[in-house]
Every structure is written in structure tokens, then in C-alpha cells.
mmCIF file of C-alpha atoms in Angstrom:
data_model
loop_
_atom_site.group_PDB
_atom_site.id
_atom_site.type_symbol
_atom_site.label_atom_id
_atom_site.label_comp_id
_atom_site.label_asym_id
_atom_site.label_seq_id
_atom_site.Cartn_x
_atom_site.Cartn_y
_atom_site.Cartn_z
ATOM 1 C CA MET A 1 0.030 0.013 -0.012
ATOM 2 C CA SER A 2 2.878 2.390 0.667
ATOM 3 C CA ASP A 3 3.865 2.239 -2.943
ATOM 4 C CA SER A 4 0.411 3.413 -3.881
ATOM 5 C CA ASN A 5 0.488 6.370 -1.651
ATOM 6 C CA ASN A 6 3.918 7.826 -2.687
ATOM 7 C CA THR A 7 4.047 10.868 -4.853
ATOM 8 C CA SER A 8 6.925 9.859 -7.059
ATOM 9 C CA ASP A 9 6.471 10.280 -10.876
ATOM 10 C CA PHE A 10 4.198 7.824 -12.547
ATOM 11 C CA THR A 11 2.604 8.544 -15.972
ATOM 12 C CA ASN A 12 0.001 5.815 -16.100
ATOM 13 C CA PRO A 13 -0.899 4.521 -12.670
ATOM 14 C CA SER A 14 -2.121 0.943 -12.668
ATOM 15 C CA THR A 15 -4.527 1.737 -9.769
ATOM 16 C CA PHE A 16 -6.170 4.617 -8.102
ATOM 17 C CA ILE A 17 -6.924 4.797 -4.321
ATOM 18 C CA LEU A 18 -10.507 5.870 -3.382
ATOM 19 C CA LEU A 19 -10.726 7.502 0.043
ATOM 20 C CA GLY A 20 -14.404 7.118 0.477
ATOM 21 C CA ILE A 21 -15.661 10.167 2.341
ATOM 22 C CA PRO A 22 -12.479 12.076 3.353
ATOM 23 C CA GLY A 23 -12.422 13.138 7.016
ATOM 24 C CA LEU A 24 -15.265 10.742 7.859
ATOM 25 C CA GLU A 25 -13.266 7.489 7.687
ATOM 26 C CA ALA A 26 -14.125 6.602 11.263
ATOM 27 C CA ALA A 27 -17.868 6.808 10.443
ATOM 28 C CA HIS A 28 -17.738 4.730 7.223
ATOM 29 C CA ILE A 29 -19.418 1.755 8.880
ATOM 30 C CA TRP A 30 -22.307 3.933 10.122
ATOM 31 C CA ILE A 31 -22.598 5.823 6.804
ATOM 32 C CA SER A 32 -22.760 2.487 4.961
ATOM 33 C CA ILE A 33 -26.102 1.666 6.718
ATOM 34 C CA PRO A 34 -28.224 4.275 5.055
ATOM 35 C CA PHE A 35 -26.389 3.925 1.819
ATOM 36 C CA CYS A 36 -26.942 0.173 1.777
ATOM 37 C CA ALA A 37 -30.553 0.683 2.663
ATOM 38 C CA MET A 38 -31.026 3.213 -0.248
ATOM 39 C CA TYR A 39 -29.325 0.825 -2.646
ATOM 40 C CA THR A 40 -31.537 -2.107 -1.637
ATOM 41 C CA ILE A 41 -34.714 0.034 -1.953
ATOM 42 C CA ALA A 42 -33.543 1.239 -5.393
ATOM 43 C CA ILE A 43 -32.875 -2.252 -6.527
ATOM 44 C CA LEU A 44 -36.105 -3.702 -5.280
ATOM 45 C CA GLY A 45 -38.245 -0.656 -6.304
ATOM 46 C CA ASN A 46 -36.931 -0.441 -9.894
ATOM 47 C CA PHE A 47 -37.121 -4.165 -10.582
ATOM 48 C CA THR A 48 -40.660 -4.096 -9.182
ATOM 49 C CA ILE A 49 -41.581 -1.334 -11.689
ATOM 50 C CA LEU A 50 -40.059 -3.346 -14.539
ATOM 51 C CA TYR A 51 -41.894 -6.519 -13.474
ATOM 52 C CA ILE A 52 -45.265 -4.806 -13.057
ATOM 53 C CA VAL A 53 -45.140 -3.016 -16.359
ATOM 54 C CA LYS A 54 -44.031 -6.234 -18.207
ATOM 55 C CA MET A 55 -46.875 -8.360 -16.557
ATOM 56 C CA GLU A 56 -49.629 -5.863 -16.817
ATOM 57 C CA PRO A 57 -50.945 -5.369 -20.370
ATOM 58 C CA SER A 58 -52.790 -2.138 -19.530
ATOM 59 C CA LEU A 59 -49.507 -0.530 -18.753
ATOM 60 C CA HIS A 60 -47.956 -1.176 -22.140
ATOM 61 C CA GLY A 61 -48.030 2.476 -23.184
ATOM 62 C CA SER A 62 -45.646 5.227 -23.835
ATOM 63 C CA MET A 63 -45.655 6.743 -20.279
ATOM 64 C CA TYR A 64 -44.760 3.384 -18.788
ATOM 65 C CA TYR A 65 -42.262 2.564 -21.520
ATOM 66 C CA PHE A 66 -40.334 5.699 -20.595
ATOM 67 C CA LEU A 67 -40.748 4.841 -16.883
ATOM 68 C CA CYS A 68 -39.049 1.541 -17.606
ATOM 69 C CA MET A 69 -36.202 3.312 -19.310
ATOM 70 C CA LEU A 70 -35.885 5.508 -16.161
ATOM 71 C CA ALA A 71 -35.838 2.347 -14.023
ATOM 72 C CA VAL A 72 -33.070 0.722 -16.036
ATOM 73 C CA THR A 73 -31.088 3.992 -15.951
ATOM 74 C CA ASP A 74 -31.446 4.215 -12.257
ATOM 75 C CA LEU A 75 -30.257 0.590 -11.783
ATOM 76 C CA VAL A 76 -27.119 1.290 -13.886
ATOM 77 C CA LEU A 77 -26.361 4.537 -12.024
ATOM 78 C CA SER A 78 -26.700 3.069 -8.540
ATOM 79 C CA THR A 79 -24.936 -0.218 -9.388
ATOM 80 C CA SER A 80 -22.005 1.642 -11.011
ATOM 81 C CA THR A 81 -21.168 3.277 -7.668
ATOM 82 C CA LEU A 82 -22.674 1.476 -4.639
ATOM 83 C CA PRO A 83 -20.942 -1.904 -4.724
ATOM 84 C CA LYS A 84 -17.480 -0.360 -4.840
ATOM 85 C CA MET A 85 -18.471 2.213 -2.245
ATOM 86 C CA LEU A 86 -19.720 -0.350 0.133
ATOM 87 C CA SER A 87 -16.473 -2.390 -0.297
ATOM 88 C CA ILE A 88 -14.604 0.704 0.757
ATOM 89 C CA PHE A 89 -16.821 1.235 3.831
ATOM 90 C CA TRP A 90 -16.894 -2.430 4.919
ATOM 91 C CA PHE A 91 -13.637 -3.965 3.757
ATOM 92 C CA ASN A 92 -11.399 -0.938 3.314
ATOM 93 C CA SER A 93 -10.992 -2.115 -0.290
ATOM 94 C CA ARG A 94 -9.876 1.217 -1.719
ATOM 95 C CA GLU A 95 -7.914 0.312 -4.857
ATOM 96 C CA ILE A 96 -9.577 0.498 -8.280
ATOM 97 C CA ASN A 97 -7.917 -0.391 -11.499
ATOM 98 C CA PHE A 98 -7.188 2.587 -13.746
ATOM 99 C CA SER A 99 -9.322 1.302 -16.672
ATOM 100 C CA ALA A 100 -12.080 0.313 -14.228
ATOM 101 C CA CYS A 101 -12.019 3.832 -12.872
ATOM 102 C CA LEU A 102 -12.387 5.342 -16.258
ATOM 103 C CA THR A 103 -15.238 2.849 -17.120
ATOM 104 C CA GLN A 104 -17.019 3.789 -13.928
ATOM 105 C CA MET A 105 -16.574 7.485 -14.765
ATOM 106 C CA TYR A 106 -18.102 6.823 -18.233
ATOM 107 C CA PHE A 107 -21.149 5.023 -16.953
ATOM 108 C CA ILE A 108 -21.922 7.539 -14.239
ATOM 109 C CA HIS A 109 -21.762 10.549 -16.416
ATOM 110 C CA CYS A 110 -23.234 8.834 -19.538
ATOM 111 C CA PHE A 111 -26.384 7.544 -17.721
ATOM 112 C CA THR A 112 -26.772 10.944 -15.890
ATOM 113 C CA VAL A 113 -27.180 12.506 -19.353
ATOM 114 C CA VAL A 114 -29.455 9.596 -20.541
ATOM 115 C CA GLU A 115 -31.694 10.122 -17.468
ATOM 116 C CA SER A 116 -32.022 13.835 -18.267
ATOM 117 C CA GLY A 117 -32.994 12.940 -21.790
ATOM 118 C CA ILE A 118 -35.676 10.523 -20.462
ATOM 119 C CA PHE A 119 -37.219 13.313 -18.473
ATOM 120 C CA VAL A 120 -37.608 15.319 -21.720
ATOM 121 C CA ALA A 121 -39.197 12.337 -23.452
ATOM 122 C CA MET A 122 -41.541 11.976 -20.424
ATOM 123 C CA ALA A 123 -42.473 15.675 -20.636
ATOM 124 C CA PHE A 124 -43.177 15.265 -24.303
ATOM 125 C CA ASP A 125 -45.364 12.271 -23.632
ATOM 126 C CA ARG A 126 -47.361 14.295 -21.012
ATOM 127 C CA TYR A 127 -47.657 17.154 -23.461
ATOM 128 C CA MET A 128 -49.096 14.986 -26.166
ATOM 129 C CA ALA A 129 -51.476 13.156 -23.693
ATOM 130 C CA ILE A 130 -52.919 16.391 -22.403
ATOM 131 C CA CYS A 131 -52.618 18.937 -25.246
ATOM 132 C CA ASP A 132 -53.186 16.722 -28.175
ATOM 133 C CA PRO A 133 -54.841 13.461 -26.830
ATOM 134 C CA LEU A 134 -56.361 12.423 -30.138
ATOM 135 C CA ARG A 135 -52.917 12.240 -31.822
ATOM 136 C CA HIS A 136 -51.114 10.796 -28.751
ATOM 137 C CA SER A 137 -51.181 7.133 -29.611
ATOM 138 C CA SER A 138 -50.699 7.735 -33.410
ATOM 139 C CA THR A 139 -47.571 9.998 -32.635
ATOM 140 C CA LEU A 140 -45.919 7.973 -30.020
ATOM 141 C CA THR A 141 -45.935 4.649 -31.830
ATOM 142 C CA ASN A 142 -43.483 1.869 -30.778
ATOM 143 C CA ARG A 143 -41.225 2.894 -33.791
ATOM 144 C CA ILE A 144 -41.161 6.516 -32.617
ATOM 145 C CA MET A 145 -40.467 5.509 -28.971
ATOM 146 C CA ALA A 146 -37.632 3.267 -30.161
ATOM 147 C CA LYS A 147 -36.103 6.182 -32.107
ATOM 148 C CA ILE A 148 -36.429 8.409 -29.068
ATOM 149 C CA THR A 149 -34.679 5.775 -26.971
ATOM 150 C CA ILE A 150 -31.878 5.420 -29.500
ATOM 151 C CA ALA A 151 -31.445 9.210 -29.633
ATOM 152 C CA VAL A 152 -31.357 9.623 -25.905
ATOM 153 C CA VAL A 153 -28.784 6.872 -25.362
ATOM 154 C CA LEU A 154 -26.613 7.939 -28.278
ATOM 155 C CA ARG A 155 -26.626 11.522 -27.049
ATOM 156 C CA GLY A 156 -25.353 10.359 -23.560
ATOM 157 C CA GLY A 157 -22.807 7.944 -24.961
ATOM 158 C CA ILE A 158 -21.342 10.337 -27.574
ATOM 159 C CA LEU A 159 -21.221 13.408 -25.348
ATOM 160 C CA ILE A 160 -19.398 11.568 -22.504
ATOM 161 C CA ILE A 161 -16.846 9.733 -24.580
ATOM 162 C CA PRO A 162 -14.306 12.592 -24.486
ATOM 163 C CA LYS A 163 -14.212 12.620 -20.685
ATOM 164 C CA PRO A 164 -12.506 9.235 -20.145
ATOM 165 C CA PHE A 165 -10.626 9.578 -23.391
ATOM 166 C CA LEU A 166 -8.987 12.853 -22.307
ATOM 167 C CA ALA A 167 -8.505 11.541 -18.756
ATOM 168 C CA ARG A 168 -6.523 8.518 -20.110
ATOM 169 C CA GLN A 169 -4.188 10.912 -22.098
ATOM 170 C CA TRP A 170 -3.055 12.998 -19.072
ATOM 171 C CA PRO A 171 0.157 12.194 -17.203
ATOM 172 C CA TYR A 172 -0.407 11.525 -13.475
ATOM 173 C CA CYS A 173 2.694 12.379 -11.481
ATOM 174 C CA ARG A 174 1.324 13.911 -8.206
ATOM 175 C CA THR A 175 -0.528 11.075 -6.483
ATOM 176 C CA ASN A 176 -2.966 8.355 -7.253
ATOM 177 C CA ILE A 177 -5.277 9.052 -4.254
ATOM 178 C CA ILE A 178 -8.769 10.255 -5.197
ATOM 179 C CA ALA A 179 -10.490 12.170 -2.446
ATOM 180 C CA HIS A 180 -13.763 10.773 -3.315
ATOM 181 C CA SER A 181 -15.930 7.515 -2.973
ATOM 182 C CA TYR A 182 -16.174 6.982 -6.772
ATOM 183 C CA CYS A 183 -14.311 8.049 -9.949
ATOM 184 C CA GLU A 184 -15.983 11.430 -10.477
ATOM 185 C CA HIS A 185 -14.593 13.217 -13.527
ATOM 186 C CA MET A 186 -13.023 16.271 -12.070
ATOM 187 C CA ALA A 187 -11.750 14.411 -8.969
ATOM 188 C CA VAL A 188 -9.778 12.133 -11.264
ATOM 189 C CA VAL A 189 -8.330 14.700 -13.781
ATOM 190 C CA LYS A 190 -7.274 17.084 -10.971
ATOM 191 C CA LEU A 191 -4.630 14.522 -10.155
ATOM 192 C CA ALA A 192 -2.984 15.112 -13.550
ATOM 193 C CA CYS A 193 0.287 17.073 -13.735
ATOM 194 C CA ALA A 194 -0.819 18.853 -16.902
ATOM 195 C CA ASP A 195 -3.041 21.639 -18.100
ATOM 196 C CA ILE A 196 -6.469 20.104 -17.688
ATOM 197 C CA ARG A 197 -8.425 23.138 -18.767
ATOM 198 C CA ILE A 198 -9.771 21.340 -21.828
ATOM 199 C CA SER A 199 -11.259 18.570 -19.529
ATOM 200 C CA SER A 200 -12.669 21.161 -17.133
ATOM 201 C CA TYR A 201 -14.163 23.370 -19.897
ATOM 202 C CA TYR A 202 -15.633 20.261 -21.733
ATOM 203 C CA GLY A 203 -17.213 19.083 -18.503
ATOM 204 C CA LEU A 204 -18.799 22.498 -17.916
ATOM 205 C CA PHE A 205 -19.974 22.585 -21.592
ATOM 206 C CA VAL A 206 -21.703 19.216 -21.320
ATOM 207 C CA ALA A 207 -23.315 19.960 -17.877
ATOM 208 C CA PHE A 208 -24.513 23.448 -18.964
ATOM 209 C CA ASN A 209 -25.839 22.427 -22.392
ATOM 210 C CA VAL A 210 -27.572 19.272 -21.242
ATOM 211 C CA ALA A 211 -29.217 20.886 -18.174
ATOM 212 C CA SER A 212 -30.170 24.161 -19.960
ATOM 213 C CA LEU A 213 -31.545 22.529 -23.149
ATOM 214 C CA ASP A 214 -33.453 19.733 -21.285
ATOM 215 C CA LEU A 215 -34.868 22.133 -18.692
ATOM 216 C CA PHE A 216 -35.768 24.457 -21.529
ATOM 217 C CA PHE A 217 -37.731 21.767 -23.421
ATOM 218 C CA ILE A 218 -39.362 20.503 -20.097
ATOM 219 C CA THR A 219 -40.428 24.090 -19.170
ATOM 220 C CA VAL A 220 -41.910 24.724 -22.612
ATOM 221 C CA SER A 221 -43.844 21.391 -22.387
ATOM 222 C CA TYR A 222 -45.313 22.275 -19.007
ATOM 223 C CA ILE A 223 -46.182 25.853 -19.965
ATOM 224 C CA GLN A 224 -48.359 24.273 -22.668
ATOM 225 C CA ILE A 225 -49.623 21.627 -20.386
ATOM 226 C CA LEU A 226 -50.653 24.204 -17.715
ATOM 227 C CA ARG A 227 -52.360 26.338 -20.350
ATOM 228 C CA ALA A 228 -54.373 23.270 -21.356
ATOM 229 C CA ILE A 229 -55.185 22.425 -17.736
ATOM 230 C CA PHE A 230 -56.390 25.856 -16.806
ATOM 231 C CA SER A 231 -58.590 25.981 -19.910
ATOM 232 C CA LEU A 232 -60.543 23.033 -18.536
ATOM 233 C CA PRO A 233 -64.053 23.948 -17.399
ATOM 234 C CA THR A 234 -64.118 22.479 -13.896
ATOM 235 C CA LYS A 235 -61.812 22.311 -10.846
ATOM 236 C CA ASP A 236 -62.167 18.573 -10.597
ATOM 237 C CA ALA A 237 -61.094 18.123 -14.329
ATOM 238 C CA ARG A 238 -58.080 20.388 -13.753
ATOM 239 C CA LEU A 239 -56.997 18.541 -10.535
ATOM 240 C CA LYS A 240 -57.482 15.153 -12.219
ATOM 241 C CA THR A 241 -55.389 16.122 -15.292
ATOM 242 C CA PHE A 242 -52.680 17.784 -13.183
ATOM 243 C CA ARG A 243 -52.279 14.583 -11.086
ATOM 244 C CA THR A 244 -51.199 12.714 -14.207
ATOM 245 C CA CYS A 245 -48.127 14.986 -14.273
ATOM 246 C CA SER A 246 -47.393 15.009 -10.556
ATOM 247 C CA SER A 247 -45.251 11.925 -10.590
ATOM 248 C CA HIS A 248 -43.171 13.222 -13.552
ATOM 249 C CA LEU A 249 -42.635 16.576 -11.699
ATOM 250 C CA GLY A 250 -41.658 14.701 -8.602
ATOM 251 C CA VAL A 251 -38.900 12.566 -10.203
ATOM 252 C CA ILE A 252 -37.573 15.688 -12.010
ATOM 253 C CA SER A 253 -37.297 17.564 -8.645
ATOM 254 C CA ALA A 254 -35.772 14.503 -6.969
ATOM 255 C CA SER A 255 -33.098 14.347 -9.698
ATOM 256 C CA TYR A 256 -32.307 18.006 -10.708
ATOM 257 C CA ILE A 257 -32.362 19.652 -7.187
ATOM 258 C CA PRO A 258 -29.580 17.408 -5.632
ATOM 259 C CA SER A 259 -27.712 17.476 -9.015
ATOM 260 C CA LEU A 260 -27.768 21.286 -9.217
ATOM 261 C CA PHE A 261 -26.833 21.668 -5.509
ATOM 262 C CA SER A 262 -23.856 19.216 -5.947
ATOM 263 C CA PHE A 263 -22.705 20.960 -9.148
ATOM 264 C CA LEU A 264 -22.837 24.471 -7.620
ATOM 265 C CA THR A 265 -21.034 23.490 -4.345
ATOM 266 C CA HIS A 266 -18.395 21.520 -6.327
ATOM 267 C CA ARG A 267 -17.683 24.502 -8.728
ATOM 268 C CA PHE A 268 -18.222 27.446 -6.538
ATOM 269 C CA GLY A 269 -18.374 26.338 -2.936
ATOM 270 C CA GLN A 270 -14.674 26.878 -2.091
ATOM 271 C CA ASN A 271 -15.570 27.254 1.599
ATOM 272 C CA VAL A 272 -17.592 24.081 1.701
ATOM 273 C CA SER A 273 -15.744 21.153 3.362
ATOM 274 C CA LEU A 274 -14.565 18.264 1.146
ATOM 275 C CA ASN A 275 -16.592 15.671 3.033
ATOM 276 C CA PHE A 276 -19.814 17.706 2.353
ATOM 277 C CA HIS A 277 -18.886 17.910 -1.399
ATOM 278 C CA VAL A 278 -18.522 14.102 -1.439
ATOM 279 C CA LEU A 279 -21.625 13.405 0.564
ATOM 280 C CA MET A 280 -23.718 15.585 -1.712
ATOM 281 C CA ALA A 281 -22.281 13.864 -4.810
ATOM 282 C CA ASN A 282 -23.308 10.531 -3.288
ATOM 283 C CA VAL A 283 -26.805 11.803 -2.480
ATOM 284 C CA TYR A 284 -27.144 13.064 -6.031
ATOM 285 C CA LEU A 285 -26.478 9.530 -7.335
ATOM 286 C CA LEU A 286 -28.304 7.513 -4.657
ATOM 287 C CA VAL A 287 -31.454 9.367 -3.716
ATOM 288 C CA PRO A 288 -33.151 9.698 -7.133
ATOM 289 C CA PRO A 289 -32.928 5.858 -8.021
ATOM 290 C CA MET A 290 -34.497 5.197 -4.597
ATOM 291 C CA LEU A 291 -37.197 7.825 -4.834
ATOM 292 C CA ASN A 292 -38.319 7.488 -8.458
ATOM 293 C CA PRO A 293 -40.056 4.018 -8.078
ATOM 294 C CA ILE A 294 -41.566 5.124 -4.745
ATOM 295 C CA ILE A 295 -42.932 8.343 -6.299
ATOM 296 C CA TYR A 296 -44.387 6.595 -9.210
ATOM 297 C CA GLY A 297 -45.663 3.719 -7.176
ATOM 298 C CA VAL A 298 -47.489 6.013 -4.682
ATOM 299 C CA ARG A 299 -48.680 8.699 -7.156
ATOM 300 C CA THR A 300 -49.711 6.536 -10.088
ATOM 301 C CA LYS A 301 -52.987 4.745 -9.603
ATOM 302 C CA GLN A 302 -52.458 2.048 -12.305
ATOM 303 C CA ILE A 303 -49.095 0.976 -10.833
ATOM 304 C CA ARG A 304 -50.457 1.141 -7.267
ATOM 305 C CA ASP A 305 -53.393 -1.083 -8.241
ATOM 306 C CA SER A 306 -51.189 -3.559 -10.129
ATOM 307 C CA LEU A 307 -48.866 -3.839 -7.078
ATOM 308 C CA LEU A 308 -51.885 -4.451 -4.777
ATOM 309 C CA ARG A 309 -53.107 -7.193 -7.156
ATOM 310 C CA LEU A 310 -49.670 -8.732 -7.281
ATOM 311 C CA PHE A 311 -49.379 -8.890 -3.483
ATOM 312 C CA THR A 312 -53.033 -10.193 -2.967
ATOM 313 C CA HIS A 313 -52.391 -12.836 -5.590
ATOM 314 C CA GLN A 314 -49.223 -13.921 -3.985
ATOM 315 C CA TRP A 315 -50.810 -14.126 -0.491
ATOM 316 C CA ALA A 316 -54.144 -15.598 -1.698
#
């Protein structure tokens, strides 16, 4: 281990050392309890969503298709980080292979962008369902949904490729110790003994463009949706229609608020402690995958009824 901690020159380290949550090493075991609980809930919740939608023919529509995409994305995001994180907390297994670190970096950032694209697709689905219901099913056909899926995944995959590619090119001669619990992009490239401005600027470019464009399209969709809702004749009709959007708004809030807070504190919170930075980065990756199936399970009557039927059938 001492060889891994020295600061002698090495251009291509074979391994990095993840510290977990710096400054809170003594509390790692206690921190692992809520983290493990969140991961378990995320796994069970998202697999339950996938199973219910698959088994219930009435849920084979565009809204639930995009919900399944979101569930798969959440499973990938949480599984990309939690197993290694828990091995650090439980077994002090801090080493991660250089290529494995870059792979983890790619999956985390790629599927974060994919998730944002899914939120846009879900907003478009709600727009069509409320503002143009007669054309909803003819517009969002299986072929169109497949094209949307390919576009969302390709956008995430292509935009993020330069991050690990550039990170692999830099010489690392300071240290191989990453003050983080996973291979976050800037936490890795800051270890390079080179001018990393291109990596920093590209990371900002991707984050700003993805967030601003996606939030713009989501906002435009909901402006049109709200106009349609407020034009309905009765209060009950307005509330009933708005409830069909409440789950989507809930998962957007659960994802974007921690993400924005983590991004702002990481970039501009110079006076914020490192352990708080890392904790917020973990919350941003762990909380949405846990909350998304809960929000949809509680707020969506069709899923709630299907879940009740599943349990009553199992215990009958």
C-alpha cells in the first residue's frame, strides 16, 4: 500500500486509491447503513416497476415505456457506484484499476445525461397526452419511441466519450489518491500534472448544455400543459389532469435539485468542506434511484393497483 501512496512520478498509474468520504473514515461503517438501505430500496423498487409493467398489459403504453427506461437507468447509475463504495466502507478495499475507474466514470456521467433525456421524453409524452390526446397514440408509436430511446442513449454515449478519453491521455505524477468515493470526472483529472483546462471546460460545456436545453424543453412542455389544464371547465377536471403529471414533476425535482446543488457546491463552494462535497455527490447519485419508483408507485393509480393485485395474488 505504501507504494500506492507515494508521490513519485508515474505517468500511467495501474490503480487509483479511493478514500471514500475524506475526513469521515471513522464513520464509514455507520454511513454505509443508510447507503446500503437506499441501494436495496432502489434495486427492489426499480425491478418491481419493470416487473409490473411487463406483466400488466394495460401498462404497455408510452408513459410506462419511458418509466421502464428510467428504472433501467437508475439501476445502472446506482450499481455503477454502490458496490465499490460499500466495499470501501466495509472492507477498506480502496484500490480501483485505472481502466475500471475510467469505465465507472463513463457509466456515471453517460447515464446521468441519459436520465435527463428521459425526463424530456416523459415531458413530451405528457404534453401529447394532455394537449393533443387524439394524436397521442398515433404520434408515440413503438417505432417513434424506439427512435427516441436510441437518440437519448446515443446523445449520452457520444457526449461523454471525450471525458474518459482525455483523462486517459493526461500524465499523472502527483498522487493516485482520489479524495472521493467513486471516480468522479474532475476528482480524477485534478490529479494530472498537466494543463487540464480542456477537460474542465468540456465538463462544464456538457453539464451546462444538457441541463439548460433539457430544462428548456421540459419548461416549454409544461407551460403548454398548464395552459391546457387551466382551460378545462371544472376544478375537478383540472386537478385530475394535473395529477397525471405530478409523478413526473416529482422525479424531475428529486433528480435535478440534488444534481444542481452538488454541481454548484463543487464548482463554486470553495468554503464548503470536502466531506460535504462528497456526501452531496453521493446523495445526487443514490437518492433519485431510490425515490423514483416510490414516487411513481405512490402517485400513479395504475401502478399502485397492479402492485396491490400482485401482493394479494401472492398471499391468496
